[in-house]
Short mmCIF file of C-alpha atoms and ligand atoms in Angstrom, two decimals:
data_model
loop_
_atom_site.label_atom_id
_atom_site.label_comp_id
_atom_site.label_asym_id
_atom_site.label_seq_id
_atom_site.Cartn_x
_atom_site.Cartn_y
_atom_site.Cartn_z
CA UNK A 268 84.16 23.73 28.88
CA UNK A 269 81.82 23.69 31.87
CA UNK A 270 81.32 20.28 33.50
CA UNK A 271 77.60 20.17 32.78
CA UNK A 272 78.02 20.15 29.02
CA UNK A 273 80.09 16.95 28.99
CA UNK A 274 78.90 14.48 26.41
CA UNK A 275 75.77 12.65 27.47
CA UNK A 276 77.51 9.26 27.05
CA UNK A 277 79.34 9.75 30.32
CA UNK A 278 76.27 10.47 32.35
CA UNK A 279 73.38 8.11 32.82
CA UNK A 280 69.97 9.79 33.07
CA UNK A 281 69.72 8.73 36.73
CA UNK A 282 73.01 10.20 37.82
CA UNK A 283 72.16 13.35 35.90
CA UNK A 284 68.91 13.68 37.80
CA UNK A 285 70.67 13.30 41.16
CA UNK A 286 73.19 15.98 40.25
CA UNK A 287 70.55 18.58 39.43
CA UNK A 288 69.40 20.46 42.51
CA UNK A 289 65.77 21.51 42.17
CA UNK A 290 65.15 24.90 40.68
CA UNK A 291 68.70 25.69 39.54
CA UNK A 292 68.59 23.95 36.20
CA UNK A 293 66.21 23.94 33.29
CA UNK A 294 65.83 21.51 30.44
CA UNK A 295 65.46 23.10 27.01
CA UNK A 296 62.12 22.05 25.45
CA UNK A 297 63.73 22.57 22.03
CA UNK A 298 66.83 20.36 22.21
CA UNK A 299 66.85 18.75 25.66
CA UNK A 300 70.02 20.52 26.81
CA UNK A 301 70.29 21.01 30.57
CA UNK A 302 71.14 24.63 31.28
CA UNK A 303 71.90 26.44 34.53
CA UNK A 304 69.32 29.11 35.32
CA UNK A 305 71.99 31.80 35.77
CA UNK A 306 73.38 31.03 32.33
CA UNK A 307 69.89 31.05 30.81
CA UNK A 308 69.17 34.39 32.42
CA UNK A 309 72.36 35.96 31.11
CA UNK A 310 71.43 34.63 27.67
CA UNK A 311 68.02 36.38 27.81
CA UNK A 312 66.25 33.08 28.64
CA UNK A 313 67.13 31.59 25.27
CA UNK A 314 68.89 28.24 24.74
CA UNK A 315 72.62 28.56 24.13
CA UNK A 316 72.52 25.56 21.84
CA UNK A 317 69.34 25.81 19.74
CA UNK A 318 68.11 29.40 20.41
CA UNK A 319 64.80 28.13 21.82
CA UNK A 320 63.03 31.07 23.49
CA UNK A 321 61.87 29.98 26.93
CA UNK A 322 58.52 31.30 28.12
CA UNK A 323 59.17 34.07 30.58
CA UNK A 324 57.00 36.48 32.55
CA UNK A 325 56.63 40.22 32.99
CA UNK A 326 59.42 40.46 35.57
CA UNK A 327 61.95 39.01 33.13
CA UNK A 328 60.77 41.19 30.22
CA UNK A 329 60.99 44.28 32.41
CA UNK A 330 64.59 43.37 33.24
CA UNK A 331 65.48 42.64 29.62
CA UNK A 332 63.81 45.58 27.91
CA UNK A 333 63.56 48.50 30.30
CA UNK A 334 66.30 50.63 31.80
CA UNK A 335 67.19 49.55 35.32
CA UNK A 336 64.64 50.62 37.96
CA UNK A 337 62.72 52.71 35.41
CA UNK A 338 59.46 50.71 35.51
CA UNK A 339 56.69 52.47 37.43
CA UNK A 340 53.76 50.12 37.75
CA UNK A 341 50.19 51.44 37.54
CA UNK A 342 46.98 49.88 38.88
CA UNK A 343 48.98 47.02 40.36
CA UNK A 344 46.31 45.66 42.69
CA UNK A 345 43.25 45.96 40.47
CA UNK A 346 41.22 42.76 40.96
CA UNK A 347 38.31 41.12 39.18
CA UNK A 348 34.94 41.29 41.00
CA UNK A 349 33.86 37.89 39.55
CA UNK A 350 30.73 39.33 37.89
CA UNK A 351 29.23 35.95 36.94
CA UNK A 352 29.95 34.19 40.25
CA UNK A 353 31.49 31.56 38.01
CA UNK A 354 32.35 28.06 39.10
CA UNK A 355 33.90 25.17 37.11
CA UNK A 356 36.12 22.62 38.86
CA UNK A 357 36.53 25.32 41.48
CA UNK A 358 35.12 28.74 42.20
CA UNK A 359 36.63 31.46 40.00
CA UNK A 360 37.11 33.58 43.11
CA UNK A 361 39.21 30.81 44.71
CA UNK A 362 41.13 30.25 41.50
CA UNK A 363 42.01 33.94 41.41
CA UNK A 364 43.02 34.03 45.08
CA UNK A 365 45.17 30.89 44.76
CA UNK A 366 46.89 32.22 41.65
CA UNK A 367 47.64 35.57 43.27
CA UNK A 368 49.10 33.75 46.29
CA UNK A 369 51.16 31.30 44.20
CA UNK A 370 52.63 33.79 41.74
CA UNK A 371 52.77 37.06 43.63
CA UNK A 372 51.04 38.67 40.62
CA UNK A 373 47.59 40.26 40.82
CA UNK A 374 46.48 39.72 37.23
CA UNK A 375 47.62 38.41 33.84
CA UNK A 376 49.05 41.76 32.78
CA UNK A 377 51.24 44.42 34.36
CA UNK A 378 51.15 47.97 33.03
CA UNK A 379 53.02 51.17 33.70
CA UNK A 380 55.66 53.50 32.36
CA UNK A 381 59.38 53.01 31.86
CA UNK A 382 62.37 53.95 29.80
CA UNK A 383 64.20 52.31 26.91
CA UNK A 384 67.68 53.79 26.60
CA UNK A 385 66.42 56.95 28.25
CA UNK A 386 63.29 57.23 26.08
CA UNK A 387 59.95 57.38 27.96
CA UNK A 388 57.41 54.73 27.03
CA UNK A 389 54.13 53.28 28.22
CA UNK A 390 54.60 49.56 28.82
CA UNK A 391 52.41 46.50 29.28
CA UNK A 392 53.42 42.87 29.61
CA UNK A 393 51.21 39.82 30.00
CA UNK A 394 51.96 36.82 32.21
CA UNK A 395 50.96 33.49 30.66
CA UNK A 396 51.35 31.80 34.04
CA UNK A 397 48.36 33.71 35.37
CA UNK A 398 45.36 31.57 34.30
CA UNK A 399 46.84 31.03 30.84
CA UNK A 400 47.35 34.76 30.29
CA UNK A 401 43.62 34.97 29.80
CA UNK A 402 42.09 38.33 29.01
CA UNK A 403 39.43 39.11 31.60
CA UNK A 404 37.90 42.47 32.45
CA UNK A 405 40.90 43.56 34.56
CA UNK A 406 43.40 42.74 31.81
CA UNK A 407 41.29 44.73 29.33
CA UNK A 408 40.85 47.64 31.72
CA UNK A 409 44.55 47.85 32.61
CA UNK A 410 45.51 47.74 28.94
CA UNK A 411 42.92 50.41 28.10
CA UNK A 412 44.36 52.61 30.85
CA UNK A 413 47.97 52.20 29.75
CA UNK A 414 46.88 53.10 26.19
CA UNK A 415 45.27 56.22 27.65
CA UNK A 416 48.52 56.98 29.48
CA UNK A 417 50.42 56.78 26.18
CA UNK A 418 47.75 58.99 24.56
CA UNK A 419 47.77 61.68 27.28
CA UNK A 420 51.54 61.80 27.72
CA UNK A 421 52.21 61.37 23.98
CA UNK A 422 54.66 58.54 24.63
CA UNK A 423 54.99 55.36 22.55
CA UNK A 424 53.31 52.18 23.75
CA UNK A 425 55.11 48.84 23.90
CA UNK A 426 52.89 45.85 24.70
CA UNK A 427 54.03 42.23 25.07
CA UNK A 428 51.35 39.57 24.62
CA UNK A 429 51.29 35.98 25.88
CA UNK A 430 47.76 34.72 26.14
CA UNK A 431 45.33 31.88 25.59
CA UNK A 432 42.62 34.40 24.70
CA UNK A 433 39.48 35.59 26.46
CA UNK A 434 38.89 34.42 30.04
CA UNK A 435 35.91 32.10 29.92
CA UNK A 436 35.12 32.63 33.61
CA UNK A 437 34.04 36.16 32.79
CA UNK A 438 32.10 35.27 29.64
CA UNK A 439 30.90 38.27 27.64
CA UNK A 440 32.74 40.66 29.98
CA UNK A 441 35.97 39.21 28.57
CA UNK A 442 34.82 39.55 24.98
CA UNK A 443 33.95 43.20 25.53
CA UNK A 444 37.63 43.89 26.27
CA UNK A 445 38.42 43.31 22.59
CA UNK A 446 36.26 46.26 21.53
CA UNK A 447 37.41 48.41 24.42
CA UNK A 448 41.14 47.99 23.82
CA UNK A 449 40.79 48.19 20.02
CA UNK A 450 38.86 51.47 20.15
CA UNK A 451 41.44 52.98 22.52
CA UNK A 452 44.20 51.92 20.13
CA UNK A 453 42.36 53.53 17.24
CA UNK A 454 42.37 56.81 19.16
CA UNK A 455 46.09 56.42 19.89
CA UNK A 456 46.70 55.82 16.20
CA UNK A 457 44.73 58.95 15.22
CA UNK A 458 47.01 60.92 17.55
CA UNK A 459 49.96 59.41 15.65
CA UNK A 460 51.48 57.99 18.81
CA UNK A 461 53.42 54.82 17.95
CA UNK A 462 52.35 51.41 19.23
CA UNK A 463 54.72 48.45 18.95
CA UNK A 464 53.18 45.05 19.68
CA UNK A 465 55.46 42.16 20.64
CA UNK A 466 53.82 38.78 20.26
CA UNK A 467 55.33 35.88 22.19
CA UNK A 468 54.71 32.15 22.61
CA UNK A 469 51.79 31.50 22.81
CA UNK A 470 49.34 34.21 21.79
CA UNK A 471 45.91 33.05 20.65
CA UNK A 472 42.19 33.76 20.71
CA UNK A 473 40.72 37.15 21.54
CA UNK A 474 44.14 38.61 22.33
CA UNK A 475 45.38 37.91 18.81
CA UNK A 476 42.03 39.13 17.49
CA UNK A 477 42.44 42.50 19.20
CA UNK A 478 45.41 44.45 20.60
CA UNK A 479 48.18 41.91 19.84
CA UNK A 480 47.78 42.39 16.08
CA UNK A 481 47.01 46.12 16.03
CA UNK A 482 50.54 47.47 16.43
CA UNK A 483 51.95 49.97 13.97
CA UNK A 484 54.67 47.33 13.97
CA UNK A 485 53.89 43.77 15.04
CA UNK A 486 57.03 41.93 16.16
CA UNK A 487 57.08 38.22 16.98
CA UNK A 488 59.68 36.23 18.87
CA UNK A 489 61.11 33.27 16.91
CA UNK A 490 59.02 30.08 16.76
CA UNK A 491 56.13 31.56 18.75
CA UNK A 492 52.69 29.99 18.37
CA UNK A 493 50.37 32.77 17.22
CA UNK A 494 46.84 32.20 16.03
CA UNK A 495 43.15 32.56 16.68
CA UNK A 496 41.70 29.05 16.97
CA UNK A 497 44.15 26.25 17.77
CA UNK A 498 45.47 23.92 15.03
CA UNK A 499 43.41 20.94 16.24
CA UNK A 500 40.13 22.86 15.96
CA UNK A 501 41.04 24.17 12.49
CA UNK A 502 42.07 20.71 11.29
CA UNK A 503 38.75 19.26 12.44
CA UNK A 504 36.76 22.10 10.90
CA UNK A 505 38.31 22.09 7.44
CA UNK A 506 39.04 18.35 7.43
CA UNK A 507 42.53 18.84 5.99
CA UNK A 508 46.07 18.48 7.25
CA UNK A 509 47.74 21.77 8.05
CA UNK A 510 51.00 22.90 6.43
CA UNK A 511 54.24 22.47 8.36
CA UNK A 512 55.03 25.27 10.76
CA UNK A 513 51.41 26.46 10.66
CA UNK A 514 50.77 29.31 13.14
CA UNK A 515 54.44 29.73 14.03
CA UNK A 516 56.11 33.15 13.69
CA UNK A 517 58.09 32.18 10.58
CA UNK A 518 54.93 30.97 8.79
CA UNK A 519 53.06 34.14 9.79
CA UNK A 520 55.86 36.39 8.57
CA UNK A 521 55.83 34.63 5.21
CA UNK A 522 52.07 35.19 4.96
CA UNK A 523 52.14 38.82 6.02
CA UNK A 524 50.48 38.57 9.42
CA UNK A 525 53.45 39.98 11.30
CA UNK A 526 56.08 42.52 10.24
CA UNK A 527 59.27 41.01 11.59
CA UNK A 528 60.77 38.34 13.83
CA UNK A 529 63.26 39.54 16.39
CA UNK A 530 65.38 37.48 18.75
CA UNK A 531 64.98 38.41 22.39
CA UNK A 532 68.65 39.39 22.55
CA UNK A 533 68.10 42.09 19.92
CA UNK A 534 64.64 43.20 21.09
CA UNK A 535 65.63 46.25 23.13
CA UNK A 536 67.89 47.66 20.43
CA UNK A 537 65.28 46.96 17.74
CA UNK A 538 62.55 48.76 19.68
CA UNK A 539 64.83 51.71 20.32
CA UNK A 540 65.72 51.95 16.63
CA UNK A 541 62.08 51.67 15.55
CA UNK A 542 61.03 54.37 18.00
CA UNK A 543 63.76 56.63 16.67
CA UNK A 544 62.16 56.30 13.22
CA UNK A 545 58.48 56.38 14.25
CA UNK A 546 58.38 58.89 17.06
ZN1 ZN B 773 67.85 24.12 23.15
#
């Protein structure tokens, strides 16, 4: 048994803190277990004890789902022109520049092509870290273009969502992305090219109301928060308490909003099997 899973009685919280070098360990939000990052990574960023699925970004999903070195990114450096010259607590332009610098990502989605067990696919993955995975004009445009790539090359599309919804700093330009991506997906569907949507924690707002729920198969990760408006807003609007587990994957599966729940460990195999049936 590794030393770090000794019973908690032997370790006071203070000594535990001192023993944890910054950045090497993570605490599970589900059960509080302290887990080494290397161990988490080899377990697909899920808790070894309670199966909590940690929030991860596009880089991790690319490593988990795609064949090694197969991802070819498209439109990597596309940037928002800040059409409204928007400013809240800071200028939108500055917020974008700071985020790009801090994360090394250019926008809240990465798109391109790749392979899953040798099978060519078009691939998109959102990054929640990038301004809450908000869907601005660049996110919409990149997704529209990767749908077009799938359409032209007749290859299946796999899209992973993690998003707080439309990006308020781009106002109506953000909302227009819902129509744009949805109409492109309709064309893809008419061409009978498969689209698998993977919905992760959290996916809400305009993203749920457009491409995240339009897959031929909509897969959710376990326990993911998926909804349109948040639970607090709904509770206030209808003036009633919400049922337990409301807006979590398991609740949505029971009510027919998603098709299946798949653990991250089984995701690649599941997608491959589904594509073998659909494509
Ligand atoms: Zn846990």
